[in-house]
Short mmCIF file of C-alpha atoms in Angstrom, two decimals:
data_model
loop_
_atom_site.label_atom_id
_atom_site.label_comp_id
_atom_site.label_asym_id
_atom_site.label_seq_id
_atom_site.Cartn_x
_atom_site.Cartn_y
_atom_site.Cartn_z
CA UNK R 1 -71.75 52.28 -44.51
CA UNK R 2 -70.71 54.90 -42.67
CA UNK R 3 -71.75 54.46 -38.80
CA UNK R 4 -73.27 56.50 -36.27
CA UNK R 5 -72.63 59.66 -35.15
CA UNK R 6 -69.67 59.67 -33.00
CA UNK R 7 -69.66 62.79 -31.82
CA UNK R 8 -71.47 66.48 -31.96
CA UNK R 9 -70.41 70.33 -30.41
CA UNK R 10 -70.48 73.83 -32.22
CA UNK R 11 -67.12 74.52 -34.67
CA UNK R 12 -66.70 78.54 -32.55
CA UNK R 13 -64.59 79.39 -35.29
CA UNK R 14 -62.70 77.97 -38.33
CA UNK R 15 -59.78 78.75 -40.77
CA UNK R 16 -58.57 76.72 -43.72
CA UNK R 17 -54.89 77.80 -45.31
CA UNK R 18 -54.82 76.45 -48.19
CA UNK R 19 -51.82 75.63 -50.72
CA UNK R 20 -51.30 74.95 -54.10
CA UNK R 21 -48.20 72.02 -54.63
CA UNK R 22 -47.01 70.81 -56.99
CA UNK R 23 -49.30 66.95 -57.50
CA UNK R 24 -45.62 64.70 -57.75
CA UNK R 25 -44.22 65.71 -54.21
CA UNK R 26 -47.43 65.35 -52.58
CA UNK R 27 -47.76 62.17 -54.34
CA UNK R 28 -44.58 60.50 -53.10
CA UNK R 29 -46.14 61.50 -49.39
CA UNK R 30 -48.62 60.19 -49.71
CA UNK R 31 -49.67 56.29 -48.42
CA UNK R 32 -51.44 54.29 -50.11
CA UNK R 33 -54.55 54.17 -51.55
CA UNK R 34 -54.34 57.96 -51.32
CA UNK R 35 -53.20 59.72 -54.89
CA UNK R 36 -52.94 63.72 -54.53
CA UNK R 37 -56.34 65.20 -55.58
CA UNK R 38 -55.68 68.06 -58.18
CA UNK R 39 -56.84 71.51 -59.20
CA UNK R 40 -55.72 73.08 -62.90
CA UNK R 41 -52.40 70.85 -62.05
CA UNK R 42 -51.95 71.82 -59.09
CA UNK R 43 -52.58 69.47 -55.16
CA UNK R 44 -53.94 71.67 -52.83
CA UNK R 45 -52.89 70.81 -49.40
CA UNK R 46 -53.49 73.37 -45.79
CA UNK R 47 -54.10 73.45 -42.50
CA UNK R 48 -57.68 73.42 -40.59
CA UNK R 49 -57.29 75.90 -37.32
CA UNK R 50 -60.94 74.81 -35.44
CA UNK R 51 -62.13 75.77 -32.28
CA UNK R 52 -64.49 73.43 -30.83
CA UNK R 53 -67.04 74.22 -27.92
CA UNK R 54 -69.47 72.32 -25.71
CA UNK R 55 -67.31 69.18 -28.17
CA UNK R 56 -68.85 66.08 -26.87
CA UNK R 57 -70.92 62.52 -27.17
CA UNK R 58 -73.87 62.54 -29.39
CA UNK R 59 -76.95 62.38 -26.43
CA UNK R 60 -75.14 64.25 -24.02
CA UNK R 61 -76.26 68.10 -23.45
CA UNK R 62 -73.75 70.88 -24.37
CA UNK R 63 -72.98 70.76 -20.03
CA UNK R 64 -71.00 68.16 -20.36
CA UNK R 65 -68.87 69.50 -23.95
CA UNK R 66 -65.35 69.84 -24.06
CA UNK R 67 -63.92 73.35 -25.36
CA UNK R 68 -60.60 73.17 -27.54
CA UNK R 69 -58.15 74.68 -30.40
CA UNK R 70 -56.65 72.11 -33.02
CA UNK R 71 -54.63 72.74 -36.33
CA UNK R 72 -55.03 70.03 -38.98
CA UNK R 73 -52.46 69.81 -41.55
CA UNK R 74 -55.15 68.62 -45.06
CA UNK R 75 -53.99 66.32 -48.22
CA UNK R 76 -56.63 66.84 -50.28
CA UNK R 77 -57.23 63.33 -52.22
CA UNK R 78 -59.23 61.42 -54.04
CA UNK R 79 -58.95 57.07 -54.30
CA UNK R 80 -60.74 54.69 -54.23
CA UNK R 81 -62.70 51.55 -52.65
CA UNK R 82 -65.69 48.93 -53.38
CA UNK R 83 -65.51 49.85 -57.08
CA UNK R 84 -66.16 54.14 -56.66
CA UNK R 85 -64.25 57.14 -56.78
CA UNK R 86 -64.50 58.92 -53.62
CA UNK R 87 -62.69 62.22 -52.32
CA UNK R 88 -61.48 64.11 -49.32
CA UNK R 89 -58.68 64.47 -47.09
CA UNK R 90 -56.10 62.47 -46.03
CA UNK R 91 -54.70 64.42 -42.30
CA UNK R 92 -51.37 63.49 -41.27
CA UNK R 93 -51.19 65.31 -38.44
CA UNK R 94 -53.99 66.36 -36.05
CA UNK R 95 -52.00 69.47 -32.67
CA UNK R 96 -54.85 70.31 -30.42
CA UNK R 97 -54.44 72.28 -26.75
CA UNK R 98 -56.73 69.94 -24.77
CA UNK R 99 -55.38 66.55 -22.78
CA UNK R 100 -58.65 64.56 -23.30
CA UNK R 101 -58.96 65.34 -27.94
CA UNK R 102 -55.51 63.61 -27.46
CA UNK R 103 -55.31 60.43 -24.91
CA UNK R 104 -59.66 60.00 -26.93
CA UNK R 105 -58.62 60.93 -29.56
CA UNK R 106 -55.62 58.32 -30.26
CA UNK R 107 -58.25 55.69 -29.50
CA UNK R 108 -60.24 56.70 -32.50
CA UNK R 109 -59.36 59.70 -35.04
CA UNK R 110 -56.15 59.23 -35.82
CA UNK R 111 -53.23 60.55 -34.25
CA UNK R 112 -52.96 63.03 -32.16
CA UNK R 113 -49.93 65.78 -30.25
CA UNK R 114 -50.97 67.57 -27.39
CA UNK R 115 -49.64 71.62 -28.68
CA UNK R 116 -49.76 74.74 -27.14
CA UNK R 117 -52.26 77.08 -28.50
CA UNK R 118 -51.85 80.96 -28.77
CA UNK R 119 -54.91 82.84 -30.37
CA UNK R 120 -56.32 86.57 -30.17
CA UNK R 121 -58.86 87.02 -31.76
CA UNK R 122 -60.73 90.87 -32.37
CA UNK R 123 -62.59 93.14 -34.46
CA UNK R 124 -62.47 90.75 -37.28
CA UNK R 125 -58.42 89.53 -37.01
CA UNK R 126 -56.73 85.99 -36.12
CA UNK R 127 -53.72 85.54 -34.66
CA UNK R 128 -53.48 82.51 -34.40
CA UNK R 129 -49.90 80.00 -32.87
CA UNK R 130 -49.39 76.01 -31.23
CA UNK R 131 -46.67 74.72 -31.08
CA UNK R 132 -45.98 70.63 -30.40
CA UNK R 133 -43.31 69.16 -27.98
CA UNK R 134 -41.65 67.90 -31.59
CA UNK R 135 -41.43 71.06 -32.65
CA UNK R 136 -44.24 71.54 -35.07
CA UNK R 137 -45.07 74.29 -35.63
CA UNK R 138 -47.86 76.96 -36.81
CA UNK R 139 -47.78 80.87 -37.63
CA UNK R 140 -50.19 82.85 -38.47
CA UNK R 141 -52.33 86.78 -39.25
CA UNK R 142 -55.22 87.09 -41.27
CA UNK R 143 -57.92 89.34 -40.99
CA UNK R 144 -61.81 89.35 -42.77
CA UNK R 145 -62.31 90.75 -46.23
CA UNK R 146 -64.69 90.76 -49.02
CA UNK R 147 -62.40 89.83 -51.60
CA UNK R 148 -60.77 87.58 -53.18
CA UNK R 149 -57.48 87.00 -54.20
CA UNK R 150 -56.68 87.51 -57.91
CA UNK R 151 -53.52 84.99 -57.80
CA UNK R 152 -55.39 81.49 -56.49
CA UNK R 153 -56.28 78.65 -58.09
CA UNK R 154 -60.09 79.65 -58.01
CA UNK R 155 -61.79 81.46 -59.48
CA UNK R 156 -63.87 82.98 -56.49
CA UNK R 157 -64.60 82.53 -53.59
CA UNK R 158 -68.04 79.83 -54.06
CA UNK R 159 -65.22 77.73 -56.26
CA UNK R 160 -62.96 77.54 -53.09
CA UNK R 161 -65.89 76.63 -50.95
CA UNK R 162 -67.51 74.34 -53.37
CA UNK R 163 -64.73 72.47 -53.43
CA UNK R 164 -63.61 72.28 -49.50
CA UNK R 165 -66.89 71.55 -49.05
CA UNK R 166 -66.48 67.71 -50.97
CA UNK R 167 -63.93 67.33 -48.31
CA UNK R 168 -65.38 66.59 -45.65
CA UNK R 169 -64.56 63.36 -45.01
CA UNK R 170 -60.82 62.79 -43.12
CA UNK R 171 -58.30 59.40 -43.21
CA UNK R 172 -55.44 60.02 -40.56
CA UNK R 173 -52.79 57.54 -39.84
CA UNK R 174 -54.05 54.47 -36.92
CA UNK R 175 -52.15 55.52 -33.52
CA UNK R 176 -52.60 51.81 -33.01
CA UNK R 177 -51.20 49.98 -36.06
CA UNK R 178 -52.23 49.73 -39.40
CA UNK R 179 -54.42 51.52 -41.45
CA UNK R 180 -56.51 54.34 -41.87
CA UNK R 181 -59.08 56.32 -39.41
CA UNK R 182 -62.45 57.49 -40.95
CA UNK R 183 -64.62 60.64 -39.57
CA UNK R 184 -66.65 63.30 -42.37
CA UNK R 185 -67.64 66.12 -40.64
CA UNK R 186 -71.78 67.02 -41.43
CA UNK R 187 -72.18 70.70 -40.78
CA UNK R 188 -76.63 72.13 -40.51
CA UNK R 189 -75.56 74.52 -42.62
CA UNK R 190 -72.79 75.87 -44.69
CA UNK R 191 -71.05 79.01 -45.65
CA UNK R 192 -66.89 80.40 -46.03
CA UNK R 193 -65.64 84.30 -46.19
CA UNK R 194 -62.46 84.69 -47.57
CA UNK R 195 -59.15 85.56 -45.01
CA UNK R 196 -56.51 87.68 -45.87
CA UNK R 197 -53.42 86.88 -44.40
CA UNK R 198 -50.76 89.45 -43.71
CA UNK R 199 -48.50 86.30 -42.59
CA UNK R 200 -48.44 82.50 -42.63
CA UNK R 201 -45.21 80.22 -41.72
CA UNK R 202 -45.59 76.88 -41.46
CA UNK R 203 -42.44 74.27 -40.60
CA UNK R 204 -44.55 71.32 -41.59
CA UNK R 205 -44.92 73.26 -45.33
CA UNK R 206 -41.66 74.42 -43.88
CA UNK R 207 -39.57 71.21 -44.62
CA UNK R 208 -37.91 71.03 -47.66
CA UNK R 209 -37.33 67.27 -47.16
CA UNK R 210 -40.81 66.66 -47.54
CA UNK R 211 -41.56 69.54 -49.59
CA UNK R 212 -37.88 71.07 -51.93
CA UNK R 213 -38.37 74.68 -52.47
CA UNK R 214 -40.68 75.93 -54.41
CA UNK R 215 -42.96 72.85 -54.56
CA UNK R 216 -45.13 74.65 -52.22
CA UNK R 217 -46.92 78.45 -52.35
CA UNK R 218 -49.64 79.61 -49.99
CA UNK R 219 -52.99 79.76 -51.94
CA UNK R 220 -55.94 81.43 -50.45
CA UNK R 221 -58.02 81.55 -46.66
CA UNK R 222 -61.05 79.81 -45.63
CA UNK R 223 -63.04 80.87 -42.33
CA UNK R 224 -66.52 80.05 -41.00
CA UNK R 225 -68.14 80.66 -37.90
CA UNK R 226 -70.50 79.29 -35.59
CA UNK R 227 -71.49 76.29 -36.69
CA UNK R 228 -73.19 73.24 -35.52
CA UNK R 229 -71.42 70.00 -36.34
CA UNK R 230 -71.59 66.48 -36.19
CA UNK R 231 -68.76 64.10 -36.68
CA UNK R 232 -69.22 60.36 -38.25
CA UNK R 233 -67.94 57.67 -38.51
CA UNK R 234 -66.30 56.08 -41.69
CA UNK R 235 -65.24 52.38 -42.49
CA UNK R 236 -61.37 52.21 -41.53
CA UNK R 237 -59.06 52.21 -44.18
#
């Protein structure tokens, strides 16, 4: 059963950068019991860039909350547990601008890396990058739009929105040993809009030891703003 809310706060900005990838490549990266969830025969991987404000233990007032920039590498997955098929995301790594998040997160929410983030936002344009001590880096430049890319696996924004909304459960490798810690993102509202991406580079997805050349391609990007949320603990796997 799901446990009580762990944290609460405000999603000030959330960008989902979504790629399609060869499922046979992705499945080689996934530990048991996860397998790649497929859309039109392709696996879906990506990066969530999320700025949190007033992030705090449930029950504390917002004044005690923290603000942070965060990046999570995600793989859409499904798995079986207790005789049921589940879907969500496997998160092999999390990066955060907050030393507190890195410390606490490693105890509760899987492996976190303390990374340096650079963010510029104005007039519906976004330039975001981060780099960690181990050399992992990401850079994206994008702007708000109302046009859905015709090259996407998803027919339209609504179809993509429904898919990612169903992926609210996330599991990460446990920092303290074997197994996976899980949390579910619960929001008071769910509204996304498309982003037009001019440039995106990710050392994680560009690593040919993980993804051979041509096995992963950018698909679409989605934006969320100003959403209240809770993080709820899930049973460990």
